[in-house]
Amino acid sequence: MNSSSEIQNHKLSSELDLDLDFEFDQPCGKLRLRDLLDISPTLTEASGAIIDDSFTRCFKSNPPEPWNWNVYLFPLWCLGVVIRYLFLFPARVLILTFGWIIFLSSYIPVHFLLKGHDKLRKKFERYLVELICSFFVASWTGVVKYHGPRPSRRPKQVFVANHTSMIDFIVLEQMTAFAVIMQKHPGWVGLLQSTILESVGCIWFNRTEVKDREILTKKLRDHVQGTENNPLLIFPEGTCVNNNYTVMFKKGGAFELDCTVCPIAIKYNKIFVDAFWNSRKQSFTKHLLRLMTSWAVVCDVWYLEPQNIKPGETAIEFAERVRDIISVRAGLKKVPWDGLLKYTRPSPKHRELKQQRFSESILRRLEEK
Amino acid sequence: MGSASSVLTQYDIEEVQEHCSNLFSQQEIVSLYQRFCQLDRNAKGFISADEFLSVPEFAMNPLSQRLLKMVDGLNFKDFVAFLSAFSGKATTQQKIEFIFKVYDSDNNGKVSFNDILEVLRDLSGSFMSDEQREKVLRQVLQEAGYSKESYLMLDDFIKVLSRSGLKMEVEVPVD
């Protein structure tokens, strides 16, 4: 049995975690058989979850409504497919290849020749990374509108943004060379991560390694203090969400570093393509190919007002406040779920809270006459 | 309707509707099918226990294991029939029948003292001791005119629960 203060803590964090308890009137009065047998609220909650739940909704990719079913529109759609696959796609591949050639032929010499002159080398490398990202964005005909003051290079600040796909990073990187904290990926993405992204100063972690967290927090702290480092970008949701919702921001990392948090909101316009990367359904390569065979990727990026932790505010409250700011700006709905639940089961403390409430209510009513 | 294809024909919908005694409208059945396909990740035609448990709201429910035994591996038709007790059109009797089935885990048509104790255990977890649970149950049973040795049938459930105004309804979101 927990002590009463632990129960209080339990209640606070799980109320912040999720506010989904069934709203029924506190039962009172003498306990009868029907009160014990009537499990309908619990059953209703369970079936409600089976039929529709707010967590799964966050990761649903919305397929576009097919509009090519009409005899007039169908040839138009076919023409569109031809243009996209036979003209746009090869042109884009060419642009991207061209970009890579320029990038590699500049990056490799700069990296080796300027070994001694770190400051100059970093400056060039930063510029080149911004350049290759612009080429990437061009290869999807990205139309990105940036609002607000561009990020400045100052120590003791960290940038946070909502996360829809890995291309979030590219979209932001083409404007400012951020250092980013990322999950290490396999394949060609991993290769890119360990070579080029090293130069802008990236920090790696492994989602499944919990012990990593302390080392990680230290790395983040060090990075943020340094004046020479690129501004740090963190995606506090921890996973890709479908750009209609935001999941809980993890307080660890961005919000416990004792520095200013600058929120960035990203909203993709689904009119031409849905930019959500459903990592359970598609590899990143397929995702990129889909973007390259669509008409355009349209999005808005808002650089919002920097926030500091208010006196008396906990890290969790701070994280939620920033999430609120981002969600409101980008028109996203907030759900009280931890993004990690995509990969793990919920901890037993939620079920235990329900069991506790039930038990307390029964035992209390037993005393009533 | 063997393996799950992403499209339901009108015949399929009508077949499912008949199977659930018309408790869901055709639109609701289409919505439920979309949901079924969403949960059934590799289109096997049924949803596995693991896939149910990947819905955090369900996994956190104290009765999830019990419900999982009832719903695990059902095909779409039976899935809809299972959920039909939660339709707005379901009668109180149908809802009570569902509750009875949840209690009667060995399907022998009667609910014993121990069966109720098991459900109570799921609902209260470690926050009540076995003695407390037995004491509570014995007390309320006695008041209702039963004893520890009594077996409750469906009719007993109907008698006990009918008056309490059972609220057991879930709305199926229809696009």
PDB file of C-alpha atoms in Angstrom, chain A residues 235-361:
ATOM      1  CA  PHE A 235      11.250  17.032 -30.927  1.00  0.00           C
ATOM      2  CA  PRO A 236       9.754  16.460 -27.470  1.00  0.00           C
ATOM      3  CA  GLU A 237       6.959  14.208 -28.690  1.00  0.00           C
ATOM      4  CA  GLY A 238       9.538  11.508 -29.239  1.00  0.00           C
ATOM      5  CA  THR A 239       7.749  10.023 -32.231  1.00  0.00           C
ATOM      6  CA  CYS A 240       6.073  11.036 -35.497  1.00  0.00           C
ATOM      7  CA  VAL A 241       2.447  12.113 -35.152  1.00  0.00           C
ATOM      8  CA  ASN A 242       0.048  12.691 -38.014  1.00  0.00           C
ATOM      9  CA  ASN A 243      -0.040  16.502 -37.883  1.00  0.00           C
ATOM     10  CA  ASN A 244      -3.624  16.635 -36.625  1.00  0.00           C
ATOM     11  CA  TYR A 245      -2.744  15.986 -32.997  1.00  0.00           C
ATOM     12  CA  THR A 246       0.070  16.477 -30.551  1.00  0.00           C
ATOM     13  CA  VAL A 247       1.020  13.898 -27.952  1.00  0.00           C
ATOM     14  CA  MET A 248       2.573  14.643 -24.581  1.00  0.00           C
ATOM     15  CA  PHE A 249       5.875  16.457 -24.618  1.00  0.00           C
ATOM     16  CA  LYS A 250       8.580  14.671 -22.676  1.00  0.00           C
ATOM     17  CA  LYS A 251       9.778  16.889 -19.905  1.00  0.00           C
ATOM     18  CA  GLY A 252      13.232  15.310 -19.817  1.00  0.00           C
ATOM     19  CA  GLY A 253      15.630  16.931 -22.206  1.00  0.00           C
ATOM     20  CA  ALA A 254      14.293  20.207 -23.453  1.00  0.00           C
ATOM     21  CA  PHE A 255      12.446  21.406 -20.374  1.00  0.00           C
ATOM     22  CA  GLU A 256      14.837  20.524 -17.604  1.00  0.00           C
ATOM     23  CA  LEU A 257      17.917  22.191 -19.012  1.00  0.00           C
ATOM     24  CA  ASP A 258      17.571  25.492 -17.223  1.00  0.00           C
ATOM     25  CA  CYS A 259      17.408  27.504 -20.428  1.00  0.00           C
ATOM     26  CA  THR A 260      15.022  29.330 -22.722  1.00  0.00           C
ATOM     27  CA  VAL A 261      12.751  27.186 -24.842  1.00  0.00           C
ATOM     28  CA  CYS A 262      11.845  28.537 -28.283  1.00  0.00           C
ATOM     29  CA  PRO A 263       8.771  26.794 -29.701  1.00  0.00           C
ATOM     30  CA  ILE A 264       8.455  26.114 -33.428  1.00  0.00           C
ATOM     31  CA  ALA A 265       5.132  25.038 -34.909  1.00  0.00           C
ATOM     32  CA  ILE A 266       5.020  23.138 -38.200  1.00  0.00           C
ATOM     33  CA  LYS A 267       1.815  22.537 -40.080  1.00  0.00           C
ATOM     34  CA  TYR A 268       1.668  20.667 -43.361  1.00  0.00           C
ATOM     35  CA  ASN A 269      -1.057  21.396 -45.832  1.00  0.00           C
ATOM     36  CA  LYS A 270      -2.490  18.055 -46.885  1.00  0.00           C
ATOM     37  CA  ILE A 271      -3.853  19.397 -50.139  1.00  0.00           C
ATOM     38  CA  PHE A 272      -1.156  17.830 -52.296  1.00  0.00           C
ATOM     39  CA  VAL A 273       0.357  15.206 -50.092  1.00  0.00           C
ATOM     40  CA  ASP A 274       0.100  13.955 -46.538  1.00  0.00           C
ATOM     41  CA  ALA A 275       3.547  14.490 -45.078  1.00  0.00           C
ATOM     42  CA  PHE A 276       2.996  12.192 -42.109  1.00  0.00           C
ATOM     43  CA  TRP A 277       5.618   9.470 -41.991  1.00  0.00           C
ATOM     44  CA  ASN A 278       3.902   6.386 -40.653  1.00  0.00           C
ATOM     45  CA  SER A 279       7.076   4.620 -39.615  1.00  0.00           C
ATOM     46  CA  ARG A 280       5.132   1.454 -38.852  1.00  0.00           C
ATOM     47  CA  LYS A 281       3.873   1.240 -42.415  1.00  0.00           C
ATOM     48  CA  GLN A 282       6.634   2.712 -44.571  1.00  0.00           C
ATOM     49  CA  SER A 283      10.375   2.907 -44.680  1.00  0.00           C
ATOM     50  CA  PHE A 284      11.816   6.391 -44.949  1.00  0.00           C
ATOM     51  CA  THR A 285      12.912   5.676 -48.531  1.00  0.00           C
ATOM     52  CA  LYS A 286       9.358   4.873 -49.590  1.00  0.00           C
ATOM     53  CA  HIS A 287       8.172   7.951 -47.758  1.00  0.00           C
ATOM     54  CA  LEU A 288      10.637  10.148 -49.652  1.00  0.00           C
ATOM     55  CA  LEU A 289       9.685   8.553 -52.956  1.00  0.00           C
ATOM     56  CA  ARG A 290       6.049   9.269 -52.260  1.00  0.00           C
ATOM     57  CA  LEU A 291       6.875  12.897 -51.618  1.00  0.00           C
ATOM     58  CA  MET A 292       8.933  13.098 -54.778  1.00  0.00           C
ATOM     59  CA  THR A 293       6.082  11.770 -56.914  1.00  0.00           C
ATOM     60  CA  SER A 294       3.522  14.209 -55.548  1.00  0.00           C
ATOM     61  CA  TRP A 295       2.855  17.673 -56.775  1.00  0.00           C
ATOM     62  CA  ALA A 296       4.222  19.588 -53.837  1.00  0.00           C
ATOM     63  CA  VAL A 297       4.835  19.640 -50.115  1.00  0.00           C
ATOM     64  CA  VAL A 298       3.288  22.732 -48.647  1.00  0.00           C
ATOM     65  CA  CYS A 299       3.863  23.760 -45.097  1.00  0.00           C
ATOM     66  CA  ASP A 300       3.980  26.641 -42.662  1.00  0.00           C
ATOM     67  CA  VAL A 301       6.666  27.086 -40.050  1.00  0.00           C
ATOM     68  CA  TRP A 302       6.120  29.491 -37.186  1.00  0.00           C
ATOM     69  CA  TYR A 303       8.977  30.560 -34.970  1.00  0.00           C
ATOM     70  CA  LEU A 304       7.194  31.449 -31.757  1.00  0.00           C
ATOM     71  CA  GLU A 305       8.065  33.570 -28.757  1.00  0.00           C
ATOM     72  CA  PRO A 306      10.780  32.096 -26.530  1.00  0.00           C
ATOM     73  CA  GLN A 307       9.504  30.815 -23.195  1.00  0.00           C
ATOM     74  CA  ASN A 308      11.122  30.512 -19.823  1.00  0.00           C
ATOM     75  CA  ILE A 309      10.038  28.334 -16.959  1.00  0.00           C
ATOM     76  CA  LYS A 310       7.824  30.330 -14.610  1.00  0.00           C
ATOM     77  CA  PRO A 311       8.613  30.369 -10.884  1.00  0.00           C
ATOM     78  CA  GLY A 312       6.757  27.552  -9.196  1.00  0.00           C
ATOM     79  CA  GLU A 313       6.118  25.750 -12.469  1.00  0.00           C
ATOM     80  CA  THR A 314       7.197  22.143 -12.727  1.00  0.00           C
ATOM     81  CA  ALA A 315       8.985  20.813 -15.797  1.00  0.00           C
ATOM     82  CA  ILE A 316       5.856  18.878 -16.796  1.00  0.00           C
ATOM     83  CA  GLU A 317       3.689  21.989 -16.570  1.00  0.00           C
ATOM     84  CA  PHE A 318       6.259  23.945 -18.556  1.00  0.00           C
ATOM     85  CA  ALA A 319       6.299  21.268 -21.250  1.00  0.00           C
ATOM     86  CA  GLU A 320       2.505  21.278 -21.412  1.00  0.00           C
ATOM     87  CA  ARG A 321       2.381  25.041 -21.649  1.00  0.00           C
ATOM     88  CA  VAL A 322       4.777  25.021 -24.596  1.00  0.00           C
ATOM     89  CA  ARG A 323       2.813  22.197 -26.211  1.00  0.00           C
ATOM     90  CA  ASP A 324      -0.282  24.311 -25.838  1.00  0.00           C
ATOM     91  CA  ILE A 325       1.392  27.251 -27.582  1.00  0.00           C
ATOM     92  CA  ILE A 326       2.518  25.070 -30.484  1.00  0.00           C
ATOM     93  CA  SER A 327      -0.805  23.232 -30.794  1.00  0.00           C
ATOM     94  CA  VAL A 328      -2.820  26.427 -30.859  1.00  0.00           C
ATOM     95  CA  ARG A 329      -0.586  28.014 -33.492  1.00  0.00           C
ATOM     96  CA  ALA A 330      -0.587  24.996 -35.784  1.00  0.00           C
ATOM     97  CA  GLY A 331      -4.237  24.106 -35.200  1.00  0.00           C
ATOM     98  CA  LEU A 332      -3.507  20.704 -33.666  1.00  0.00           C
ATOM     99  CA  LYS A 333      -5.585  18.890 -31.072  1.00  0.00           C
ATOM    100  CA  LYS A 334      -3.885  17.858 -27.880  1.00  0.00           C
ATOM    101  CA  VAL A 335      -4.193  14.321 -26.583  1.00  0.00           C
ATOM    102  CA  PRO A 336      -2.990  13.289 -23.139  1.00  0.00           C
ATOM    103  CA  TRP A 337      -0.940  10.309 -24.270  1.00  0.00           C
ATOM    104  CA  ASP A 338       2.744   9.547 -24.148  1.00  0.00           C
ATOM    105  CA  GLY A 339       4.079   8.941 -27.665  1.00  0.00           C
ATOM    106  CA  LEU A 340       6.197   6.055 -26.382  1.00  0.00           C
ATOM    107  CA  LEU A 341       3.010   4.017 -25.967  1.00  0.00           C
ATOM    108  CA  LYS A 342       3.425   3.309 -29.672  1.00  0.00           C
ATOM    109  CA  TYR A 343       6.201   0.936 -28.682  1.00  0.00           C
ATOM    110  CA  THR A 344       5.346  -0.103 -25.128  1.00  0.00           C
ATOM    111  CA  ARG A 345       2.374  -0.975 -22.974  1.00  0.00           C
ATOM    112  CA  PRO A 346       1.002   1.570 -20.488  1.00  0.00           C
ATOM    113  CA  SER A 347       2.427   1.293 -17.013  1.00  0.00           C
ATOM    114  CA  PRO A 348       0.249  -0.508 -14.452  1.00  0.00           C
ATOM    115  CA  LYS A 349      -0.150   2.645 -12.359  1.00  0.00           C
ATOM    116  CA  HIS A 350      -3.126   3.821 -14.458  1.00  0.00           C
ATOM    117  CA  ARG A 351      -5.014   0.608 -13.893  1.00  0.00           C
ATOM    118  CA  GLU A 352      -4.008   0.714 -10.243  1.00  0.00           C
ATOM    119  CA  LEU A 353      -5.466   4.172  -9.856  1.00  0.00           C
ATOM    120  CA  LYS A 354      -8.813   2.969 -11.142  1.00  0.00           C
ATOM    121  CA  GLN A 355      -8.661  -0.053  -8.859  1.00  0.00           C
ATOM    122  CA  GLN A 356      -7.827   2.162  -5.940  1.00  0.00           C
ATOM    123  CA  ARG A 357     -10.747   4.502  -6.572  1.00  0.00           C
ATOM    124  CA  PHE A 358     -13.109   1.575  -6.902  1.00  0.00           C
ATOM    125  CA  SER A 359     -11.872  -0.072  -3.707  1.00  0.00           C
ATOM    126  CA  GLU A 360     -12.075   3.114  -1.691  1.00  0.00           C
ATOM    127  CA  SER A 361     -15.608   3.744  -2.860  1.00  0.00           C
TER     128      SER A 361
END
